[in-house]
Amino acid sequence: MKPDCIIVGSGVIGCGTALELASTGAKVSLLERGEAGQESSWAGGGILYPLLPWDYAGAVNHLVQRSIALFPTWAEELQAASGIDPEYRRCGMLVLPPFSTPKARAWCDTHATRLEMSGARKIIPELAADEEALWLPDVAQARNPRLLKALRRRLEQLGVEISGHAEVTGWKNDGARITGVETSRGVLNAGRYIVTSGAWSRQLLGKHALNLDIRPIRGQMLLFKTKPGALPAIILKNGVYLIPRRDGHVLAGSTLEDVGFDKSTTEEAKTMLYTQATGILPLLKQAPLVRHWAGLRPGSPDNIPTIDRHPQLENLYISSGHFRYGVTMAPASAEIMANLILGRPQAIDITPYRWPGGNHHAVGANSFAKERHGQGSPVGE
Ligand SMILES: Cc1cc2nc3c(=O)[nH]c(=O)nc-3n(C[C@H](O)[C@H](O)[C@H](O)COP(=O)(O)OP(=O)(O)OC[C@H]3O[C@@H](n4cnc5c(N)ncnc54)[C@H](O)[C@@H]3O)c2cc1C
């Protein structure tokens, strides 16, 4: 039987969207070019927060705020149903200087976010220097590879067909609708098609991308192994962060490199990350360095993703361009997409996530038109 939806790309955005739709009883098929969940969503750090939210536009923060409100239940239900622990936990984040205290305070006051000024070593005794720091106790994290495993198991339980090594190579359309996708397994059909192909979304859409501006931005990461509990919280200094996992692994990241579809690692980035990480937390000098990897983020202007129906093709949708915060934004992005497809009201204003470059076709816009005008808060702070 033909599925209701074909979703192209099985990162956290594709899997999250599939979960939301399958939970409503939709028949969903997920197509993945390689192995499920092995690209950016695997490579990321899993901090569930913008690094410095006061540096971002309202459009980023509104989506993030909605997502972090959904995350605890999302993670809990996933764990209960799948039996796999995504290691969601509120460990807090300590921001070391330089930072702007007035900006941080103003943002936290407006967003009802707890913020404390603290001596850095009061929170993390092992730090190299005891500076005045910003402490954000509610910042949470998840362990990406485990989150992806839990999502995959849950999707299988819900009957979602996940096809690995099924690359989508082209689109068939009759002018107003997509009629099929060309894949390495032949032409496949569904009622609707959702592109969640991360950094590859624009290339995959070809001429249908219109003005979509999504491109790969490489991020490199180092992994240390320390004793469990050696680092109690996330640390951020000068754009470099350290993330402690429960079992003692510590991730140090990351770079932001505009180098096209090149996922290789470099000695230069390794040296930079190692120097910064050990400079912040000297105990890492004694910790084995166990891995160095790179992933390609779906980069977008101002970090604002596109979550929308195509302006002209009424059954083509996209959720992509989540750039640095795709894991954080996954539950709210999935919610928006399901609401769009099912004609349900939106929890936040979705205008900022519209497809750039075209007027929306009138056909099939009934439930869509309602959402264009949005409910919820206006954009901009
Ligand atoms: C180093 C690094 C650190 C990060 N840290 C964080 C963090 O701390 N917090 C946070 O929230 N986010 C973080 N991110 C960002 C986050 O990982 C991404 O925004 C998110 O993973 C994007 O998810 P996605 O599903 O859109 O893309 P992906 O995970 O890349 O998934 C896209 C999938 O589509 C598949 N695909 C592509 N083309 C085709 C095709 N033609 N046919 C079939 N399948 C196709 C790909 O193989 C891939 O599996 C980080 C990213 C990196 C690289």
Short mmCIF file of C-alpha atoms and ligand atoms in Angstrom, two decimals:
data_model
loop_
_atom_site.label_atom_id
_atom_site.label_comp_id
_atom_site.label_asym_id
_atom_site.label_seq_id
_atom_site.Cartn_x
_atom_site.Cartn_y
_atom_site.Cartn_z
CA MET A 1 0.00 0.00 0.00
CA LYS A 2 1.25 3.50 -0.86
CA PRO A 3 2.42 5.42 2.26
CA ASP A 4 0.79 8.69 3.27
CA CYS A 5 4.23 10.33 3.53
CA ILE A 6 7.70 9.69 2.24
CA ILE A 7 10.34 11.43 4.36
CA VAL A 8 13.78 11.82 2.77
CA GLY A 9 16.62 11.76 5.31
CA SER A 10 16.80 9.96 8.62
CA GLY A 11 18.60 12.42 10.88
CA VAL A 12 17.01 13.75 14.03
CA ILE A 13 14.70 15.98 11.96
CA GLY A 14 13.48 13.19 9.66
CA CYS A 15 13.08 10.70 12.51
CA GLY A 16 11.38 13.27 14.76
CA THR A 17 8.96 14.19 11.97
CA ALA A 18 8.25 10.54 11.24
CA LEU A 19 7.54 9.94 14.93
CA GLU A 20 5.08 12.82 15.14
CA LEU A 21 3.22 11.73 12.00
CA ALA A 22 3.25 8.00 12.74
CA SER A 23 1.89 8.74 16.24
CA THR A 24 -1.24 10.15 14.60
CA GLY A 25 -1.72 6.91 12.63
CA ALA A 26 -0.16 8.08 9.34
CA LYS A 27 1.64 5.47 7.26
CA VAL A 28 5.20 6.79 6.92
CA SER A 29 8.15 5.64 4.88
CA LEU A 30 11.63 6.98 5.67
CA LEU A 31 14.26 6.90 2.91
CA GLU A 32 17.94 7.21 3.81
CA ARG A 33 20.88 7.36 1.45
CA GLY A 34 23.35 5.76 3.86
CA GLU A 35 22.79 4.22 7.29
CA ALA A 36 20.02 5.78 9.36
CA GLY A 37 21.07 8.68 11.60
CA GLN A 38 24.80 8.73 10.85
CA GLU A 39 25.34 12.27 9.56
CA SER A 40 25.12 15.61 11.36
CA SER A 41 22.69 14.26 13.94
CA TRP A 42 25.21 11.65 14.99
CA ALA A 43 28.16 14.08 14.92
CA GLY A 44 26.60 16.82 17.05
CA GLY A 45 27.14 17.62 20.70
CA GLY A 46 23.57 17.41 21.95
CA ILE A 47 23.50 20.64 23.97
CA LEU A 48 19.79 21.48 24.04
CA TYR A 49 20.23 25.23 23.95
CA PRO A 50 21.66 27.97 21.72
CA LEU A 51 25.20 28.62 22.93
CA LEU A 52 24.41 32.25 23.76
CA PRO A 53 20.67 32.71 23.08
CA TRP A 54 20.88 36.49 23.42
CA ASP A 55 23.00 36.56 20.26
CA TYR A 56 20.19 35.03 18.16
CA ALA A 57 17.02 36.35 16.52
CA GLY A 58 13.59 35.76 18.01
CA ALA A 59 12.86 33.21 15.25
CA VAL A 60 15.60 30.95 16.60
CA ASN A 61 14.66 31.43 20.22
CA HIS A 62 10.93 30.89 19.76
CA LEU A 63 11.52 27.53 18.12
CA VAL A 64 14.11 26.61 20.74
CA GLN A 65 11.87 27.62 23.63
CA ARG A 66 9.01 25.53 22.26
CA SER A 67 11.35 22.59 21.74
CA ILE A 68 12.96 22.66 25.15
CA ALA A 69 9.49 22.75 26.67
CA LEU A 70 8.61 19.57 24.73
CA PHE A 71 11.94 17.79 25.26
CA PRO A 72 11.52 16.28 28.75
CA THR A 73 8.28 14.47 27.84
CA TRP A 74 9.59 13.61 24.38
CA ALA A 75 12.71 11.99 25.82
CA GLU A 76 10.83 10.27 28.65
CA GLU A 77 8.22 8.76 26.34
CA LEU A 78 10.88 7.66 23.88
CA GLN A 79 12.84 5.95 26.60
CA ALA A 80 9.77 4.26 28.10
CA ALA A 81 8.59 2.93 24.74
CA SER A 82 11.94 2.05 23.14
CA GLY A 83 13.85 0.88 26.21
CA ILE A 84 16.83 3.01 25.06
CA ASP A 85 17.95 5.89 27.27
CA PRO A 86 18.75 9.02 25.21
CA GLU A 87 20.52 10.39 28.31
CA TYR A 88 18.45 13.54 28.48
CA ARG A 89 19.49 15.47 31.58
CA ARG A 90 19.64 18.99 32.93
CA CYS A 91 23.34 19.34 33.76
CA GLY A 92 23.54 23.15 33.43
CA MET A 93 25.95 25.27 31.42
CA LEU A 94 28.70 27.50 32.79
CA VAL A 95 29.66 30.40 30.51
CA LEU A 96 33.18 31.70 31.14
CA PRO A 97 34.27 35.23 30.11
CA PRO A 98 34.12 37.08 27.82
CA PHE A 99 30.36 37.76 27.85
CA SER A 100 27.98 40.66 28.21
CA THR A 101 26.29 40.46 31.62
CA PRO A 102 23.60 43.10 30.82
CA LYS A 103 22.61 41.28 27.61
CA ALA A 104 22.51 37.93 29.37
CA ARG A 105 20.47 39.29 32.27
CA ALA A 106 18.00 41.09 30.02
CA TRP A 107 17.45 38.00 27.89
CA CYS A 108 17.05 35.66 30.86
CA ASP A 109 14.59 38.06 32.54
CA THR A 110 12.47 38.27 29.37
CA HIS A 111 12.50 34.51 28.88
CA ALA A 112 11.97 33.51 32.50
CA THR A 113 15.30 31.66 32.44
CA ARG A 114 17.29 31.11 35.60
CA LEU A 115 20.71 32.81 35.56
CA GLU A 116 23.21 33.14 38.38
CA MET A 117 26.52 34.98 38.52
CA SER A 118 28.97 32.66 40.20
CA GLY A 119 32.62 32.08 40.84
CA ALA A 120 33.47 29.50 38.17
CA ARG A 121 35.21 27.06 40.57
CA LYS A 122 32.16 27.00 42.81
CA ILE A 123 30.40 25.11 40.01
CA ILE A 124 33.43 23.28 38.53
CA PRO A 125 36.38 23.08 40.97
CA GLU A 126 38.77 21.63 38.37
CA LEU A 127 38.78 24.72 36.14
CA ALA A 128 42.10 26.37 35.26
CA ALA A 129 40.95 29.81 36.45
CA ASP A 130 38.44 31.05 39.01
CA GLU A 131 36.63 33.77 37.08
CA GLU A 132 33.24 35.39 37.48
CA ALA A 133 30.97 33.24 35.27
CA LEU A 134 27.37 32.93 34.10
CA TRP A 135 25.60 29.84 35.39
CA LEU A 136 22.55 28.59 33.49
CA PRO A 137 21.39 25.67 35.66
CA ASP A 138 18.51 24.54 33.43
CA VAL A 139 20.46 23.86 30.24
CA ALA A 140 20.04 20.20 29.28
CA GLN A 141 21.75 17.76 26.95
CA ALA A 142 20.99 14.51 25.15
CA ARG A 143 23.42 11.92 23.81
CA ASN A 144 22.88 12.09 20.06
CA PRO A 145 23.71 8.53 18.97
CA ARG A 146 21.46 7.13 21.71
CA LEU A 147 18.67 9.56 20.91
CA LEU A 148 18.84 8.43 17.30
CA LYS A 149 18.79 4.76 18.32
CA ALA A 150 15.77 5.33 20.55
CA LEU A 151 13.97 7.18 17.76
CA ARG A 152 14.70 4.44 15.28
CA ARG A 153 13.49 1.69 17.61
CA ARG A 154 10.31 3.65 18.33
CA LEU A 155 9.65 4.22 14.63
CA GLU A 156 10.01 0.50 13.96
CA GLN A 157 7.54 -0.20 16.77
CA LEU A 158 5.09 2.22 15.15
CA GLY A 159 5.42 0.47 11.79
CA VAL A 160 7.44 3.15 9.99
CA GLU A 161 9.33 1.58 7.12
CA ILE A 162 12.97 2.74 7.33
CA SER A 163 14.93 2.05 4.15
CA GLY A 164 18.70 2.51 4.36
CA HIS A 165 20.81 2.77 1.19
CA ALA A 166 17.82 4.27 -0.62
CA GLU A 167 19.08 7.50 -2.14
CA VAL A 168 16.58 9.89 -3.67
CA THR A 169 18.01 11.14 -6.96
CA GLY A 170 15.14 13.05 -8.57
CA TRP A 171 11.53 14.18 -8.54
CA LYS A 172 8.59 13.37 -10.78
CA ASN A 173 5.85 15.98 -10.95
CA ASP A 174 2.83 16.94 -12.99
CA GLY A 175 3.22 20.69 -12.51
CA ALA A 176 1.27 21.16 -9.29
CA ARG A 177 2.14 17.96 -7.44
CA ILE A 178 5.02 15.61 -6.89
CA THR A 179 3.98 12.24 -8.29
CA GLY A 180 7.01 10.19 -7.20
CA VAL A 181 10.65 10.15 -6.16
CA GLU A 182 13.35 8.52 -8.22
CA THR A 183 15.52 6.43 -5.96
CA SER A 184 18.29 3.91 -6.14
CA ARG A 185 15.45 1.37 -5.66
CA GLY A 186 13.21 2.69 -8.44
CA VAL A 187 10.38 5.21 -8.39
CA LEU A 188 8.43 5.38 -5.11
CA ASN A 189 5.10 7.13 -4.49
CA ALA A 190 3.26 8.62 -1.56
CA GLY A 191 0.59 11.22 -0.87
CA ARG A 192 3.13 13.70 0.49
CA TYR A 193 6.90 14.12 0.40
CA ILE A 194 8.98 15.74 3.14
CA VAL A 195 12.61 16.74 2.64
CA THR A 196 14.65 16.37 5.82
CA SER A 197 17.97 15.83 4.08
CA GLY A 198 20.08 18.15 6.20
CA ALA A 199 23.04 19.79 4.45
CA TRP A 200 22.03 18.05 1.19
CA SER A 201 18.47 19.43 1.06
CA ARG A 202 19.06 22.16 -1.51
CA GLN A 203 21.02 19.87 -3.85
CA LEU A 204 18.35 17.20 -3.59
CA LEU A 205 15.55 19.62 -4.45
CA GLY A 206 17.39 20.97 -7.50
CA LYS A 207 15.21 23.50 -9.35
CA HIS A 208 12.43 22.99 -6.77
CA ALA A 209 14.68 24.53 -4.09
CA LEU A 210 13.82 28.06 -5.35
CA ASN A 211 15.66 30.48 -3.03
CA LEU A 212 16.32 27.97 -0.28
CA ASP A 213 19.73 28.82 1.20
CA ILE A 214 21.05 25.72 2.93
CA ARG A 215 24.67 24.66 2.69
CA PRO A 216 27.08 22.43 4.57
CA ILE A 217 29.05 23.94 7.43
CA ARG A 218 31.61 21.52 8.81
CA GLY A 219 32.03 21.02 12.53
CA GLN A 220 34.89 19.04 14.09
CA MET A 221 34.77 17.49 17.52
CA LEU A 222 37.17 15.74 19.92
CA LEU A 223 36.23 13.06 22.43
CA PHE A 224 38.14 12.55 25.70
CA LYS A 225 37.62 9.82 28.29
CA THR A 226 37.69 10.88 31.93
CA LYS A 227 36.36 9.36 35.15
CA PRO A 228 32.54 9.58 35.39
CA GLY A 229 31.62 12.79 37.23
CA ALA A 230 34.97 14.52 36.58
CA LEU A 231 33.10 17.33 34.81
CA PRO A 232 29.65 18.05 36.27
CA ALA A 233 28.34 20.61 33.74
CA ILE A 234 28.72 21.93 30.21
CA ILE A 235 31.35 24.67 29.88
CA LEU A 236 31.43 27.34 27.19
CA LYS A 237 34.35 29.69 26.64
CA ASN A 238 35.10 31.78 23.55
CA GLY A 239 32.87 29.60 21.37
CA VAL A 240 34.48 26.33 22.48
CA TYR A 241 32.41 23.99 24.63
CA LEU A 242 33.01 20.89 26.74
CA ILE A 243 30.11 18.46 27.22
CA PRO A 244 30.31 15.74 29.88
CA ARG A 245 28.53 12.42 29.24
CA ARG A 246 27.36 10.31 32.13
CA ASP A 247 30.03 7.63 31.58
CA GLY A 248 32.94 10.11 31.75
CA HIS A 249 33.34 10.87 28.05
CA VAL A 250 33.86 14.58 27.41
CA LEU A 251 33.22 16.13 24.00
CA ALA A 252 35.13 19.24 22.96
CA GLY A 253 33.78 21.24 20.03
CA SER A 254 33.58 22.61 17.60
CA THR A 255 34.70 24.33 14.42
CA LEU A 256 32.52 26.23 11.93
CA GLU A 257 34.03 25.69 8.47
CA ASP A 258 32.60 26.61 5.09
CA VAL A 259 34.38 23.94 3.02
CA GLY A 260 31.59 22.35 0.99
CA PHE A 261 30.72 18.66 1.28
CA ASP A 262 34.07 17.73 2.81
CA LYS A 263 33.76 15.74 6.01
CA SER A 264 37.45 15.14 6.62
CA THR A 265 39.14 16.07 9.87
CA THR A 266 42.20 18.32 10.04
CA GLU A 267 45.27 18.48 12.27
CA GLU A 268 44.78 22.23 12.59
CA ALA A 269 41.31 21.84 14.12
CA LYS A 270 42.53 19.02 16.37
CA THR A 271 45.33 21.19 17.75
CA MET A 272 43.02 24.17 18.24
CA LEU A 273 40.34 22.15 20.04
CA TYR A 274 42.89 20.27 22.15
CA THR A 275 44.67 23.46 23.21
CA GLN A 276 41.44 25.25 24.09
CA ALA A 277 39.90 22.25 25.89
CA THR A 278 42.95 21.49 28.02
CA GLY A 279 43.44 25.22 28.67
CA ILE A 280 39.94 25.42 30.17
CA LEU A 281 40.04 22.09 32.02
CA PRO A 282 43.64 20.95 32.66
CA LEU A 283 42.58 17.45 33.83
CA LEU A 284 41.92 16.67 30.15
CA LYS A 285 45.71 16.57 29.61
CA GLN A 286 45.72 13.27 31.51
CA ALA A 287 42.62 11.93 29.74
CA PRO A 288 42.96 9.73 26.66
CA LEU A 289 41.83 11.39 23.45
CA VAL A 290 39.66 8.65 21.99
CA ARG A 291 38.17 10.10 18.82
CA HIS A 292 38.16 13.03 16.41
CA TRP A 293 35.35 13.44 13.86
CA ALA A 294 33.58 15.92 11.62
CA GLY A 295 29.97 16.41 10.57
CA LEU A 296 28.20 18.67 8.09
CA ARG A 297 25.60 20.95 9.62
CA PRO A 298 22.72 22.17 7.46
CA GLY A 299 23.79 25.83 7.53
CA SER A 300 21.17 28.53 7.00
CA PRO A 301 21.13 32.36 7.18
CA ASP A 302 20.85 33.46 10.82
CA ASN A 303 20.39 29.83 11.85
CA ILE A 304 16.69 29.98 10.89
CA PRO A 305 15.39 26.70 9.44
CA THR A 306 12.75 26.36 6.74
CA ILE A 307 9.73 24.34 7.88
CA ASP A 308 7.03 24.71 5.27
CA ARG A 309 5.11 23.46 2.29
CA HIS A 310 6.56 24.23 -1.14
CA PRO A 311 5.17 27.46 -2.60
CA GLN A 312 4.04 25.75 -5.83
CA LEU A 313 4.06 22.00 -5.32
CA GLU A 314 1.21 21.31 -2.97
CA ASN A 315 2.38 17.96 -1.59
CA LEU A 316 6.08 18.78 -1.14
CA TYR A 317 7.36 19.93 2.27
CA ILE A 318 10.67 20.72 3.90
CA SER A 319 12.09 20.79 7.41
CA SER A 320 15.75 21.67 7.10
CA GLY A 321 18.44 24.26 7.73
CA HIS A 322 18.54 23.85 11.51
CA PHE A 323 22.27 24.60 11.38
CA ARG A 324 23.79 24.57 14.88
CA TYR A 325 20.65 23.58 16.80
CA GLY A 326 18.88 20.77 14.98
CA VAL A 327 18.85 18.41 17.93
CA THR A 328 17.48 21.15 20.16
CA MET A 329 14.86 22.15 17.60
CA ALA A 330 13.75 18.64 16.63
CA PRO A 331 10.55 18.18 18.70
CA ALA A 332 9.11 21.61 17.84
CA SER A 333 10.04 21.25 14.16
CA ALA A 334 8.28 17.89 14.04
CA GLU A 335 5.26 19.39 15.74
CA ILE A 336 5.11 22.24 13.21
CA MET A 337 5.33 19.87 10.26
CA ALA A 338 2.62 17.56 11.59
CA ASN A 339 0.37 20.55 12.30
CA LEU A 340 0.92 21.85 8.76
CA ILE A 341 0.06 18.52 7.19
CA LEU A 342 -2.89 17.78 9.43
CA GLY A 343 -4.28 21.32 9.35
CA ARG A 344 -3.98 21.73 13.11
CA PRO A 345 -3.29 25.08 14.79
CA GLN A 346 0.33 25.94 15.50
CA ALA A 347 1.71 26.53 18.97
CA ILE A 348 4.04 29.32 17.77
CA ASP A 349 4.10 31.78 14.88
CA ILE A 350 5.61 29.88 11.94
CA THR A 351 5.96 32.83 9.56
CA PRO A 352 9.78 33.04 10.00
CA TYR A 353 10.19 29.44 8.79
CA ARG A 354 8.46 29.93 5.43
CA TRP A 355 10.01 28.70 2.20
CA PRO A 356 11.98 31.59 0.68
CA GLY A 357 11.32 32.56 -2.90
CA GLY A 358 7.76 32.33 -4.11
CA ASN A 359 4.11 32.95 -3.52
CA HIS A 360 2.25 30.01 -2.20
CA HIS A 361 -0.02 28.23 -4.66
CA ALA A 362 -3.70 28.61 -3.78
CA VAL A 363 -4.56 24.93 -4.26
CA GLY A 364 -4.60 22.91 -1.08
CA ALA A 365 -3.89 25.97 0.99
CA ASN A 366 -7.02 25.77 3.15
CA SER A 367 -5.55 24.44 6.33
CA PHE A 368 -2.26 26.04 5.43
CA ALA A 369 -3.64 29.57 5.10
CA LYS A 370 -4.73 29.54 8.73
CA GLU A 371 -1.22 28.79 9.85
CA ARG A 372 0.42 31.38 7.63
CA HIS A 373 -1.05 34.04 9.82
CA GLY A 374 -0.01 32.06 12.81
CA GLN A 375 -1.01 31.93 16.41
CA GLY A 376 1.27 32.81 19.22
CA SER A 377 3.87 35.46 19.70
CA PRO A 378 5.19 37.87 17.09
CA VAL A 379 8.72 37.45 15.87
CA GLY A 380 11.56 39.71 16.91
CA GLU A 381 12.74 40.77 20.31
C1 LIG B 1 30.08 19.16 15.36
C2 LIG B 1 28.61 19.44 15.51
C3 LIG B 1 28.13 19.83 16.76
C4 LIG B 1 26.75 20.08 16.93
N1 LIG B 1 26.27 20.34 18.17
C5 LIG B 1 24.94 20.51 18.36
C6 LIG B 1 24.41 20.71 19.66
O1 LIG B 1 25.14 20.70 20.65
N2 LIG B 1 23.06 20.90 19.79
C7 LIG B 1 22.21 20.89 18.71
O2 LIG B 1 21.01 21.08 18.89
N3 LIG B 1 22.70 20.68 17.46
C8 LIG B 1 24.03 20.51 17.27
N4 LIG B 1 24.53 20.32 16.00
C9 LIG B 1 23.64 20.51 14.84
C10 LIG B 1 22.76 19.34 14.62
O3 LIG B 1 23.52 18.17 14.71
C11 LIG B 1 22.08 19.48 13.24
O4 LIG B 1 21.42 20.71 13.14
C12 LIG B 1 21.08 18.37 13.03
O5 LIG B 1 21.68 17.12 13.23
C13 LIG B 1 20.47 18.41 11.64
O6 LIG B 1 19.66 17.27 11.51
P1 LIG B 1 19.12 16.81 10.11
O7 LIG B 1 18.24 15.64 10.37
O8 LIG B 1 18.54 17.98 9.39
O9 LIG B 1 20.43 16.42 9.27
P2 LIG B 1 21.28 15.08 9.22
O10 LIG B 1 21.47 14.48 10.55
O11 LIG B 1 22.52 15.39 8.45
O12 LIG B 1 20.36 14.10 8.41
C14 LIG B 1 20.10 14.25 7.03
C15 LIG B 1 20.03 12.85 6.44
O13 LIG B 1 19.57 12.93 5.09
C16 LIG B 1 20.24 11.94 4.35
N5 LIG B 1 20.19 12.28 2.94
C17 LIG B 1 20.78 13.33 2.33
N6 LIG B 1 20.52 13.31 1.01
C18 LIG B 1 19.74 12.23 0.78
C19 LIG B 1 19.15 11.67 -0.38
N7 LIG B 1 19.32 12.23 -1.59
N8 LIG B 1 18.40 10.54 -0.27
C20 LIG B 1 18.22 9.95 0.96
N9 LIG B 1 18.77 10.44 2.09
C21 LIG B 1 19.52 11.57 2.00
C22 LIG B 1 21.66 11.96 4.92
O14 LIG B 1 22.36 10.78 4.63
C23 LIG B 1 21.38 12.15 6.41
O15 LIG B 1 21.30 10.93 7.11
C24 LIG B 1 25.89 20.01 15.81
C25 LIG B 1 26.37 19.61 14.56
C26 LIG B 1 27.72 19.33 14.41
C27 LIG B 1 28.22 18.85 13.07
#
